[in-house]
């Protein structure tokens, strides 16, 4: 059996437990590979969501556009990206939503790493700057 | 007698496809990444491969969580791309090489791997973008495809050691193939990046350098870390380095680096482009 592993800060591994918990949410997102489903979601979000057996936690996270809440509810980022794409959001937008800073600050943190700063330093500057 | 001409590795960040589509290769943000490709074009024109064995991971186009194979070998006559849901252009269809696919499957099972075999398979940006980068002006891909999928999405993932062994077994199969093809091995994805959680935006140039410095001559060095440690060092999506490790194994025992380009950030990712020849 796997031994207890030291947690990685700010990181949720998408494991069997998450995959079970998040199945309906990820199935919803997987459906967005098809334009007809994206259009149906945009036309009537509540009716489209009702086709999936989402948990109350998943409904709430979607209603609030709360990415961390979706991950806590078992969402996998590869699938959640398809939901974000419906709103024209890219991975910097999603990064901003998860770190609680502006998109510009999030991008500046990425660029700082490009100048040779460590993530830890760049991240601290992002939160304080 | 088939020949393995070398290995090509590159990142597959979706926004690279967007940058190509919008003509941004010379844009200051993108130029340091795209400047890594003229040597790739020259090398491909020189070695002229006609089959590519590509190690990559699906991102929720072909596989869903209902059936998630650890290792999957494509054995289809052709591989189409399809809508991934967030506005990428639709990429060209690949011709497959089912005979070589089945030879690899036979070889892998003989070596006690248990791959899923896919006679029907869609391929996503993880394969299409490396080909768009390699053959920017092609109207049709000048090369047939054997795709090998590795689960980097749903834990437990296969260990780095297992992925290297998988690649080495693919090498054995390629070495025993009786055809006269010129084969290029490709690994896509990575390097360090993390899209999800409060740690989104994490990259690690130091770990990436360790991987790039060792992959060529001592790939076993990359297999000392557990998957959990690789996630810590490379980020949740940085585990795509498994595709590189497997591809390195498939190249064969000896390799020499003939090209390396490393640049960050591209989107949220530390991007790298590398060429090896057998040695």
PDB file of N, CA and C in Angstrom, chain B residues 15-106:
ATOM      1  N   UNK B  15      -1.622  27.094 -25.998  1.00  0.00           N
ATOM      2  CA  UNK B  15      -1.541  28.457 -26.536  1.00  0.00           C
ATOM      3  C   UNK B  15      -0.457  28.583 -27.609  1.00  0.00           C
ATOM      4  N   UNK B  16       0.463  27.632 -27.693  1.00  0.00           N
ATOM      5  CA  UNK B  16       1.424  27.631 -28.819  1.00  0.00           C
ATOM      6  C   UNK B  16       0.625  27.534 -30.121  1.00  0.00           C
ATOM      7  N   UNK B  17      -0.395  26.673 -30.104  1.00  0.00           N
ATOM      8  CA  UNK B  17      -1.249  26.536 -31.291  1.00  0.00           C
ATOM      9  C   UNK B  17      -1.938  27.854 -31.629  1.00  0.00           C
ATOM     10  N   UNK B  18      -2.395  28.546 -30.590  1.00  0.00           N
ATOM     11  CA  UNK B  18      -3.020  29.848 -30.796  1.00  0.00           C
ATOM     12  C   UNK B  18      -2.031  30.852 -31.370  1.00  0.00           C
ATOM     13  N   UNK B  19      -0.792  30.834 -30.871  1.00  0.00           N
ATOM     14  CA  UNK B  19       0.235  31.766 -31.355  1.00  0.00           C
ATOM     15  C   UNK B  19       0.556  31.503 -32.830  1.00  0.00           C
ATOM     16  N   UNK B  20       0.626  30.225 -33.211  1.00  0.00           N
ATOM     17  CA  UNK B  20       0.870  29.882 -34.619  1.00  0.00           C
ATOM     18  C   UNK B  20      -0.295  30.410 -35.460  1.00  0.00           C
ATOM     19  N   UNK B  21      -1.503  30.149 -34.974  1.00  0.00           N
ATOM     20  CA  UNK B  21      -2.727  30.511 -35.692  1.00  0.00           C
ATOM     21  C   UNK B  21      -2.797  32.023 -35.912  1.00  0.00           C
ATOM     22  N   UNK B  22      -2.343  32.777 -34.924  1.00  0.00           N
ATOM     23  CA  UNK B  22      -2.445  34.240 -35.009  1.00  0.00           C
ATOM     24  C   UNK B  22      -1.175  34.883 -35.567  1.00  0.00           C
ATOM     25  N   UNK B  23      -0.216  34.075 -36.022  1.00  0.00           N
ATOM     26  CA  UNK B  23       0.993  34.613 -36.644  1.00  0.00           C
ATOM     27  C   UNK B  23       1.903  35.353 -35.678  1.00  0.00           C
ATOM     28  N   UNK B  24       2.057  34.833 -34.465  1.00  0.00           N
ATOM     29  CA  UNK B  24       2.822  35.549 -33.437  1.00  0.00           C
ATOM     30  C   UNK B  24       4.229  35.000 -33.212  1.00  0.00           C
ATOM     31  N   UNK B  25       4.759  34.217 -34.180  1.00  0.00           N
ATOM     32  CA  UNK B  25       6.047  33.563 -33.927  1.00  0.00           C
ATOM     33  C   UNK B  25       7.175  34.560 -33.649  1.00  0.00           C
ATOM     34  N   UNK B  26       7.072  35.755 -34.243  1.00  0.00           N
ATOM     35  CA  UNK B  26       8.126  36.751 -34.051  1.00  0.00           C
ATOM     36  C   UNK B  26       7.785  37.761 -32.951  1.00  0.00           C
ATOM     37  N   UNK B  27       6.636  37.612 -32.347  1.00  0.00           N
ATOM     38  CA  UNK B  27       6.261  38.459 -31.225  1.00  0.00           C
ATOM     39  C   UNK B  27       7.297  38.277 -30.103  1.00  0.00           C
ATOM     40  N   UNK B  28       7.693  39.373 -29.420  1.00  0.00           N
ATOM     41  CA  UNK B  28       8.759  39.251 -28.411  1.00  0.00           C
ATOM     42  C   UNK B  28       8.480  38.190 -27.342  1.00  0.00           C
ATOM     43  N   UNK B  29       7.198  38.008 -26.990  1.00  0.00           N
ATOM     44  CA  UNK B  29       6.867  36.993 -25.978  1.00  0.00           C
ATOM     45  C   UNK B  29       7.149  35.590 -26.494  1.00  0.00           C
ATOM     46  N   UNK B  30       6.850  35.353 -27.777  1.00  0.00           N
ATOM     47  CA  UNK B  30       6.912  34.002 -28.327  1.00  0.00           C
ATOM     48  C   UNK B  30       8.240  33.658 -28.992  1.00  0.00           C
ATOM     49  N   UNK B  31       8.951  34.699 -29.465  1.00  0.00           N
ATOM     50  CA  UNK B  31      10.147  34.469 -30.283  1.00  0.00           C
ATOM     51  C   UNK B  31      11.182  33.536 -29.623  1.00  0.00           C
ATOM     52  N   UNK B  32      11.475  33.714 -28.319  1.00  0.00           N
ATOM     53  CA  UNK B  32      12.503  32.831 -27.730  1.00  0.00           C
ATOM     54  C   UNK B  32      12.128  31.347 -27.802  1.00  0.00           C
ATOM     55  N   UNK B  33      10.835  31.058 -27.820  1.00  0.00           N
ATOM     56  CA  UNK B  33      10.400  29.659 -27.949  1.00  0.00           C
ATOM     57  C   UNK B  33      10.486  29.208 -29.407  1.00  0.00           C
ATOM     58  N   UNK B  34       9.920  30.007 -30.313  1.00  0.00           N
ATOM     59  CA  UNK B  34       9.905  29.589 -31.724  1.00  0.00           C
ATOM     60  C   UNK B  34      11.310  29.588 -32.331  1.00  0.00           C
ATOM     61  N   UNK B  35      12.219  30.392 -31.768  1.00  0.00           N
ATOM     62  CA  UNK B  35      13.599  30.376 -32.256  1.00  0.00           C
ATOM     63  C   UNK B  35      14.272  29.017 -32.030  1.00  0.00           C
ATOM     64  N   UNK B  36      13.674  28.173 -31.233  1.00  0.00           N
ATOM     65  CA  UNK B  36      14.227  26.836 -31.020  1.00  0.00           C
ATOM     66  C   UNK B  36      13.917  25.872 -32.154  1.00  0.00           C
ATOM     67  N   UNK B  37      13.155  26.323 -33.169  1.00  0.00           N
ATOM     68  CA  UNK B  37      12.673  25.352 -34.159  1.00  0.00           C
ATOM     69  C   UNK B  37      13.416  25.271 -35.485  1.00  0.00           C
ATOM     70  N   UNK B  38      14.089  26.333 -35.968  1.00  0.00           N
ATOM     71  CA  UNK B  38      14.856  26.138 -37.206  1.00  0.00           C
ATOM     72  C   UNK B  38      15.801  24.929 -37.167  1.00  0.00           C
ATOM     73  N   UNK B  39      16.513  24.694 -36.060  1.00  0.00           N
ATOM     74  CA  UNK B  39      17.354  23.475 -36.040  1.00  0.00           C
ATOM     75  C   UNK B  39      16.541  22.185 -36.148  1.00  0.00           C
ATOM     76  N   UNK B  40      15.316  22.200 -35.626  1.00  0.00           N
ATOM     77  CA  UNK B  40      14.448  21.013 -35.739  1.00  0.00           C
ATOM     78  C   UNK B  40      14.073  20.797 -37.208  1.00  0.00           C
ATOM     79  N   UNK B  41      13.724  21.903 -37.880  1.00  0.00           N
ATOM     80  CA  UNK B  41      13.332  21.792 -39.297  1.00  0.00           C
ATOM     81  C   UNK B  41      14.500  21.280 -40.144  1.00  0.00           C
ATOM     82  N   UNK B  42      15.702  21.827 -39.874  1.00  0.00           N
ATOM     83  CA  UNK B  42      16.878  21.393 -40.638  1.00  0.00           C
ATOM     84  C   UNK B  42      17.185  19.921 -40.380  1.00  0.00           C
ATOM     85  N   UNK B  43      17.075  19.534 -39.139  1.00  0.00           N
ATOM     86  CA  UNK B  43      17.386  18.149 -38.790  1.00  0.00           C
ATOM     87  C   UNK B  43      16.389  17.179 -39.431  1.00  0.00           C
ATOM     88  N   UNK B  44      15.097  17.526 -39.364  1.00  0.00           N
ATOM     89  CA  UNK B  44      14.086  16.646 -39.976  1.00  0.00           C
ATOM     90  C   UNK B  44      14.285  16.559 -41.487  1.00  0.00           C
ATOM     91  N   UNK B  45      14.666  17.683 -42.098  1.00  0.00           N
ATOM     92  CA  UNK B  45      14.917  17.666 -43.553  1.00  0.00           C
ATOM     93  C   UNK B  45      16.109  16.774 -43.879  1.00  0.00           C
ATOM     94  N   UNK B  46      17.037  16.668 -42.946  1.00  0.00           N
ATOM     95  CA  UNK B  46      18.234  15.848 -43.160  1.00  0.00           C
ATOM     96  C   UNK B  46      17.952  14.357 -42.914  1.00  0.00           C
ATOM     97  N   UNK B  47      17.287  14.054 -41.801  1.00  0.00           N
ATOM     98  CA  UNK B  47      17.137  12.636 -41.441  1.00  0.00           C
ATOM     99  C   UNK B  47      15.885  12.005 -42.044  1.00  0.00           C
ATOM    100  N   UNK B  48      14.955  12.854 -42.511  1.00  0.00           N
ATOM    101  CA  UNK B  48      13.775  12.401 -43.262  1.00  0.00           C
ATOM    102  C   UNK B  48      13.066  11.178 -42.662  1.00  0.00           C
ATOM    103  N   UNK B  49      12.539  11.315 -41.451  1.00  0.00           N
ATOM    104  CA  UNK B  49      11.788  10.185 -40.891  1.00  0.00           C
ATOM    105  C   UNK B  49      10.474   9.981 -41.644  1.00  0.00           C
ATOM    106  N   UNK B  50       9.978   8.746 -41.690  1.00  0.00           N
ATOM    107  CA  UNK B  50       8.661   8.526 -42.284  1.00  0.00           C
ATOM    108  C   UNK B  50       7.655   7.880 -41.333  1.00  0.00           C
ATOM    109  N   UNK B  51       8.095   7.565 -40.122  1.00  0.00           N
ATOM    110  CA  UNK B  51       7.155   7.156 -39.071  1.00  0.00           C
ATOM    111  C   UNK B  51       7.572   7.826 -37.768  1.00  0.00           C
ATOM    112  N   UNK B  52       6.590   8.249 -36.986  1.00  0.00           N
ATOM    113  CA  UNK B  52       6.856   8.801 -35.656  1.00  0.00           C
ATOM    114  C   UNK B  52       6.165   7.938 -34.606  1.00  0.00           C
ATOM    115  N   UNK B  53       6.939   7.531 -33.611  1.00  0.00           N
ATOM    116  CA  UNK B  53       6.376   6.868 -32.442  1.00  0.00           C
ATOM    117  C   UNK B  53       6.343   7.926 -31.343  1.00  0.00           C
ATOM    118  N   UNK B  54       5.129   8.322 -30.956  1.00  0.00           N
ATOM    119  CA  UNK B  54       4.956   9.511 -30.118  1.00  0.00           C
ATOM    120  C   UNK B  54       4.390   9.148 -28.747  1.00  0.00           C
ATOM    121  N   UNK B  55       5.101   9.549 -27.710  1.00  0.00           N
ATOM    122  CA  UNK B  55       4.634   9.363 -26.334  1.00  0.00           C
ATOM    123  C   UNK B  55       4.016  10.676 -25.856  1.00  0.00           C
ATOM    124  N   UNK B  56       2.750  10.611 -25.456  1.00  0.00           N
ATOM    125  CA  UNK B  56       2.083  11.831 -24.982  1.00  0.00           C
ATOM    126  C   UNK B  56       0.950  11.424 -24.047  1.00  0.00           C
ATOM    127  N   UNK B  57       0.268  12.435 -23.532  1.00  0.00           N
ATOM    128  CA  UNK B  57      -0.877  12.167 -22.653  1.00  0.00           C
ATOM    129  C   UNK B  57      -2.116  12.837 -23.217  1.00  0.00           C
ATOM    130  N   UNK B  58      -3.224  12.140 -23.126  1.00  0.00           N
ATOM    131  CA  UNK B  58      -4.519  12.689 -23.533  1.00  0.00           C
ATOM    132  C   UNK B  58      -5.018  13.677 -22.474  1.00  0.00           C
ATOM    133  N   UNK B  59      -5.705  14.735 -22.947  1.00  0.00           N
ATOM    134  CA  UNK B  59      -6.220  15.767 -22.036  1.00  0.00           C
ATOM    135  C   UNK B  59      -7.741  15.789 -22.039  1.00  0.00           C
ATOM    136  N   UNK B  60      -8.370  14.632 -22.091  1.00  0.00           N
ATOM    137  CA  UNK B  60      -9.824  14.621 -22.067  1.00  0.00           C
ATOM    138  C   UNK B  60     -10.421  14.842 -23.448  1.00  0.00           C
ATOM    139  N   UNK B  61      -9.794  14.281 -24.463  1.00  0.00           N
ATOM    140  CA  UNK B  61     -10.412  14.256 -25.787  1.00  0.00           C
ATOM    141  C   UNK B  61     -10.771  12.817 -26.143  1.00  0.00           C
ATOM    142  N   UNK B  62      -9.765  11.934 -26.144  1.00  0.00           N
ATOM    143  CA  UNK B  62     -10.034  10.533 -26.487  1.00  0.00           C
ATOM    144  C   UNK B  62     -10.495   9.719 -25.276  1.00  0.00           C
ATOM    145  N   UNK B  63      -9.887   9.987 -24.141  1.00  0.00           N
ATOM    146  CA  UNK B  63     -10.223   9.216 -22.935  1.00  0.00           C
ATOM    147  C   UNK B  63     -10.970  10.090 -21.940  1.00  0.00           C
ATOM    148  N   UNK B  64     -11.966   9.510 -21.301  1.00  0.00           N
ATOM    149  CA  UNK B  64     -12.595  10.150 -20.150  1.00  0.00           C
ATOM    150  C   UNK B  64     -12.306   9.274 -18.924  1.00  0.00           C
ATOM    151  N   UNK B  65     -12.803   9.695 -17.783  1.00  0.00           N
ATOM    152  CA  UNK B  65     -12.527   8.981 -16.539  1.00  0.00           C
ATOM    153  C   UNK B  65     -13.303   7.673 -16.433  1.00  0.00           C
ATOM    154  N   UNK B  66     -14.202   7.420 -17.403  1.00  0.00           N
ATOM    155  CA  UNK B  66     -14.917   6.130 -17.375  1.00  0.00           C
ATOM    156  C   UNK B  66     -13.964   4.979 -17.669  1.00  0.00           C
ATOM    157  N   UNK B  67     -12.973   5.243 -18.544  1.00  0.00           N
ATOM    158  CA  UNK B  67     -11.959   4.234 -18.865  1.00  0.00           C
ATOM    159  C   UNK B  67     -10.649   4.975 -19.027  1.00  0.00           C
ATOM    160  N   UNK B  68      -9.719   4.763 -18.125  1.00  0.00           N
ATOM    161  CA  UNK B  68      -8.490   5.542 -18.124  1.00  0.00           C
ATOM    162  C   UNK B  68      -7.277   4.598 -18.132  1.00  0.00           C
ATOM    163  N   UNK B  69      -6.756   4.304 -19.322  1.00  0.00           N
ATOM    164  CA  UNK B  69      -5.644   3.365 -19.373  1.00  0.00           C
ATOM    165  C   UNK B  69      -4.324   3.982 -18.891  1.00  0.00           C
ATOM    166  N   UNK B  70      -3.547   3.178 -18.214  1.00  0.00           N
ATOM    167  CA  UNK B  70      -2.209   3.626 -17.794  1.00  0.00           C
ATOM    168  C   UNK B  70      -1.315   3.788 -19.024  1.00  0.00           C
ATOM    169  N   UNK B  71      -1.332   2.772 -19.885  1.00  0.00           N
ATOM    170  CA  UNK B  71      -0.610   2.847 -21.160  1.00  0.00           C
ATOM    171  C   UNK B  71      -1.571   2.440 -22.279  1.00  0.00           C
ATOM    172  N   UNK B  72      -1.582   3.207 -23.358  1.00  0.00           N
ATOM    173  CA  UNK B  72      -2.470   2.893 -24.485  1.00  0.00           C
ATOM    174  C   UNK B  72      -1.677   3.036 -25.784  1.00  0.00           C
ATOM    175  N   UNK B  73      -1.772   2.030 -26.636  1.00  0.00           N
ATOM    176  CA  UNK B  73      -1.060   2.086 -27.920  1.00  0.00           C
ATOM    177  C   UNK B  73      -2.091   2.204 -29.041  1.00  0.00           C
ATOM    178  N   UNK B  74      -1.954   3.241 -29.840  1.00  0.00           N
ATOM    179  CA  UNK B  74      -2.822   3.417 -30.986  1.00  0.00           C
ATOM    180  C   UNK B  74      -2.483   2.407 -32.071  1.00  0.00           C
ATOM    181  N   UNK B  75      -3.513   1.819 -32.655  1.00  0.00           N
ATOM    182  CA  UNK B  75      -3.318   0.854 -33.747  1.00  0.00           C
ATOM    183  C   UNK B  75      -4.340   1.138 -34.843  1.00  0.00           C
ATOM    184  N   UNK B  76      -4.581   2.401 -35.074  1.00  0.00           N
ATOM    185  CA  UNK B  76      -5.628   2.828 -36.008  1.00  0.00           C
ATOM    186  C   UNK B  76      -5.040   3.147 -37.374  1.00  0.00           C
ATOM    187  N   UNK B  77      -5.846   3.036 -38.421  1.00  0.00           N
ATOM    188  CA  UNK B  77      -5.367   3.430 -39.757  1.00  0.00           C
ATOM    189  C   UNK B  77      -5.216   4.936 -39.882  1.00  0.00           C
ATOM    190  N   UNK B  78      -6.006   5.686 -39.110  1.00  0.00           N
ATOM    191  CA  UNK B  78      -5.797   7.140 -39.073  1.00  0.00           C
ATOM    192  C   UNK B  78      -6.258   7.689 -37.737  1.00  0.00           C
ATOM    193  N   UNK B  79      -5.741   8.890 -37.435  1.00  0.00           N
ATOM    194  CA  UNK B  79      -6.015   9.522 -36.152  1.00  0.00           C
ATOM    195  C   UNK B  79      -6.449  10.962 -36.416  1.00  0.00           C
ATOM    196  N   UNK B  80      -7.715  11.242 -36.136  1.00  0.00           N
ATOM    197  CA  UNK B  80      -8.203  12.607 -36.320  1.00  0.00           C
ATOM    198  C   UNK B  80      -8.053  13.395 -35.023  1.00  0.00           C
ATOM    199  N   UNK B  81      -7.952  14.688 -35.151  1.00  0.00           N
ATOM    200  CA  UNK B  81      -8.074  15.629 -34.045  1.00  0.00           C
ATOM    201  C   UNK B  81      -9.572  15.986 -33.944  1.00  0.00           C
ATOM    202  N   UNK B  82      -9.983  16.593 -32.867  1.00  0.00           N
ATOM    203  CA  UNK B  82     -11.384  17.033 -32.741  1.00  0.00           C
ATOM    204  C   UNK B  82     -11.440  18.212 -31.790  1.00  0.00           C
ATOM    205  N   UNK B  83     -12.587  18.818 -31.722  1.00  0.00           N
ATOM    206  CA  UNK B  83     -12.834  19.970 -30.852  1.00  0.00           C
ATOM    207  C   UNK B  83     -12.505  19.604 -29.405  1.00  0.00           C
ATOM    208  N   UNK B  84     -11.603  20.365 -28.794  1.00  0.00           N
ATOM    209  CA  UNK B  84     -11.266  20.107 -27.388  1.00  0.00           C
ATOM    210  C   UNK B  84     -12.022  21.024 -26.438  1.00  0.00           C
ATOM    211  N   UNK B  85     -12.815  21.910 -27.016  1.00  0.00           N
ATOM    212  CA  UNK B  85     -13.707  22.685 -26.165  1.00  0.00           C
ATOM    213  C   UNK B  85     -13.290  24.114 -25.910  1.00  0.00           C
ATOM    214  N   UNK B  86     -12.025  24.458 -26.253  1.00  0.00           N
ATOM    215  CA  UNK B  86     -11.677  25.842 -25.941  1.00  0.00           C
ATOM    216  C   UNK B  86     -11.041  26.586 -27.098  1.00  0.00           C
ATOM    217  N   UNK B  87     -11.569  26.307 -28.313  1.00  0.00           N
ATOM    218  CA  UNK B  87     -11.316  27.245 -29.392  1.00  0.00           C
ATOM    219  C   UNK B  87     -10.031  27.064 -30.177  1.00  0.00           C
ATOM    220  N   UNK B  88      -9.323  25.931 -29.985  1.00  0.00           N
ATOM    221  CA  UNK B  88      -8.159  25.695 -30.829  1.00  0.00           C
ATOM    222  C   UNK B  88      -8.619  25.383 -32.248  1.00  0.00           C
ATOM    223  N   UNK B  89      -7.803  25.762 -33.259  1.00  0.00           N
ATOM    224  CA  UNK B  89      -8.152  25.330 -34.613  1.00  0.00           C
ATOM    225  C   UNK B  89      -8.124  23.801 -34.687  1.00  0.00           C
ATOM    226  N   UNK B  90      -8.894  23.256 -35.609  1.00  0.00           N
ATOM    227  CA  UNK B  90      -8.889  21.806 -35.797  1.00  0.00           C
ATOM    228  C   UNK B  90      -7.638  21.421 -36.582  1.00  0.00           C
ATOM    229  N   UNK B  91      -6.911  20.442 -36.075  1.00  0.00           N
ATOM    230  CA  UNK B  91      -5.635  20.071 -36.694  1.00  0.00           C
ATOM    231  C   UNK B  91      -5.805  18.912 -37.679  1.00  0.00           C
ATOM    232  N   UNK B  92      -4.772  18.779 -38.500  1.00  0.00           N
ATOM    233  CA  UNK B  92      -4.802  17.788 -39.585  1.00  0.00           C
ATOM    234  C   UNK B  92      -4.852  16.350 -39.041  1.00  0.00           C
ATOM    235  N   UNK B  93      -5.475  15.477 -39.816  1.00  0.00           N
ATOM    236  CA  UNK B  93      -5.545  14.063 -39.478  1.00  0.00           C
ATOM    237  C   UNK B  93      -4.210  13.389 -39.803  1.00  0.00           C
ATOM    238  N   UNK B  94      -3.825  12.424 -38.967  1.00  0.00           N
ATOM    239  CA  UNK B  94      -2.609  11.637 -39.190  1.00  0.00           C
ATOM    240  C   UNK B  94      -2.950  10.306 -39.851  1.00  0.00           C
ATOM    241  N   UNK B  95      -2.061   9.844 -40.715  1.00  0.00           N
ATOM    242  CA  UNK B  95      -2.131   8.450 -41.168  1.00  0.00           C
ATOM    243  C   UNK B  95      -1.441   7.585 -40.120  1.00  0.00           C
ATOM    244  N   UNK B  96      -2.032   6.442 -39.829  1.00  0.00           N
ATOM    245  CA  UNK B  96      -1.425   5.516 -38.882  1.00  0.00           C
ATOM    246  C   UNK B  96      -0.527   4.516 -39.581  1.00  0.00           C
ATOM    247  N   UNK B  97       0.040   3.642 -38.792  1.00  0.00           N
ATOM    248  CA  UNK B  97       0.872   2.549 -39.296  1.00  0.00           C
ATOM    249  C   UNK B  97       0.501   1.312 -38.474  1.00  0.00           C
ATOM    250  N   UNK B  98      -0.709   0.749 -38.751  1.00  0.00           N
ATOM    251  CA  UNK B  98      -1.221  -0.323 -37.883  1.00  0.00           C
ATOM    252  C   UNK B  98      -0.278  -1.523 -37.774  1.00  0.00           C
ATOM    253  N   UNK B  99       0.437  -1.837 -38.860  1.00  0.00           N
ATOM    254  CA  UNK B  99       1.332  -3.006 -38.793  1.00  0.00           C
ATOM    255  C   UNK B  99       2.415  -2.773 -37.740  1.00  0.00           C
ATOM    256  N   UNK B 100       3.015  -1.596 -37.771  1.00  0.00           N
ATOM    257  CA  UNK B 100       4.054  -1.299 -36.775  1.00  0.00           C
ATOM    258  C   UNK B 100       3.442  -1.200 -35.375  1.00  0.00           C
ATOM    259  N   UNK B 101       2.236  -0.624 -35.295  1.00  0.00           N
ATOM    260  CA  UNK B 101       1.555  -0.549 -33.985  1.00  0.00           C
ATOM    261  C   UNK B 101       1.401  -1.937 -33.374  1.00  0.00           C
ATOM    262  N   UNK B 102       0.925  -2.882 -34.188  1.00  0.00           N
ATOM    263  CA  UNK B 102       0.707  -4.240 -33.650  1.00  0.00           C
ATOM    264  C   UNK B 102       2.017  -4.928 -33.332  1.00  0.00           C
ATOM    265  N   UNK B 103       3.053  -4.630 -34.094  1.00  0.00           N
ATOM    266  CA  UNK B 103       4.371  -5.184 -33.773  1.00  0.00           C
ATOM    267  C   UNK B 103       4.833  -4.670 -32.405  1.00  0.00           C
ATOM    268  N   UNK B 104       4.601  -3.381 -32.151  1.00  0.00           N
ATOM    269  CA  UNK B 104       4.971  -2.800 -30.842  1.00  0.00           C
ATOM    270  C   UNK B 104       4.124  -3.427 -29.734  1.00  0.00           C
ATOM    271  N   UNK B 105       2.827  -3.581 -29.997  1.00  0.00           N
ATOM    272  CA  UNK B 105       1.936  -4.199 -28.993  1.00  0.00           C
ATOM    273  C   UNK B 105       2.408  -5.619 -28.669  1.00  0.00           C
ATOM    274  N   UNK B 106       2.715  -6.398 -29.723  1.00  0.00           N
ATOM    275  CA  UNK B 106       3.226  -7.768 -29.511  1.00  0.00           C
ATOM    276  C   UNK B 106       4.485  -7.727 -28.647  1.00  0.00           C
TER     277      UNK B 106
END
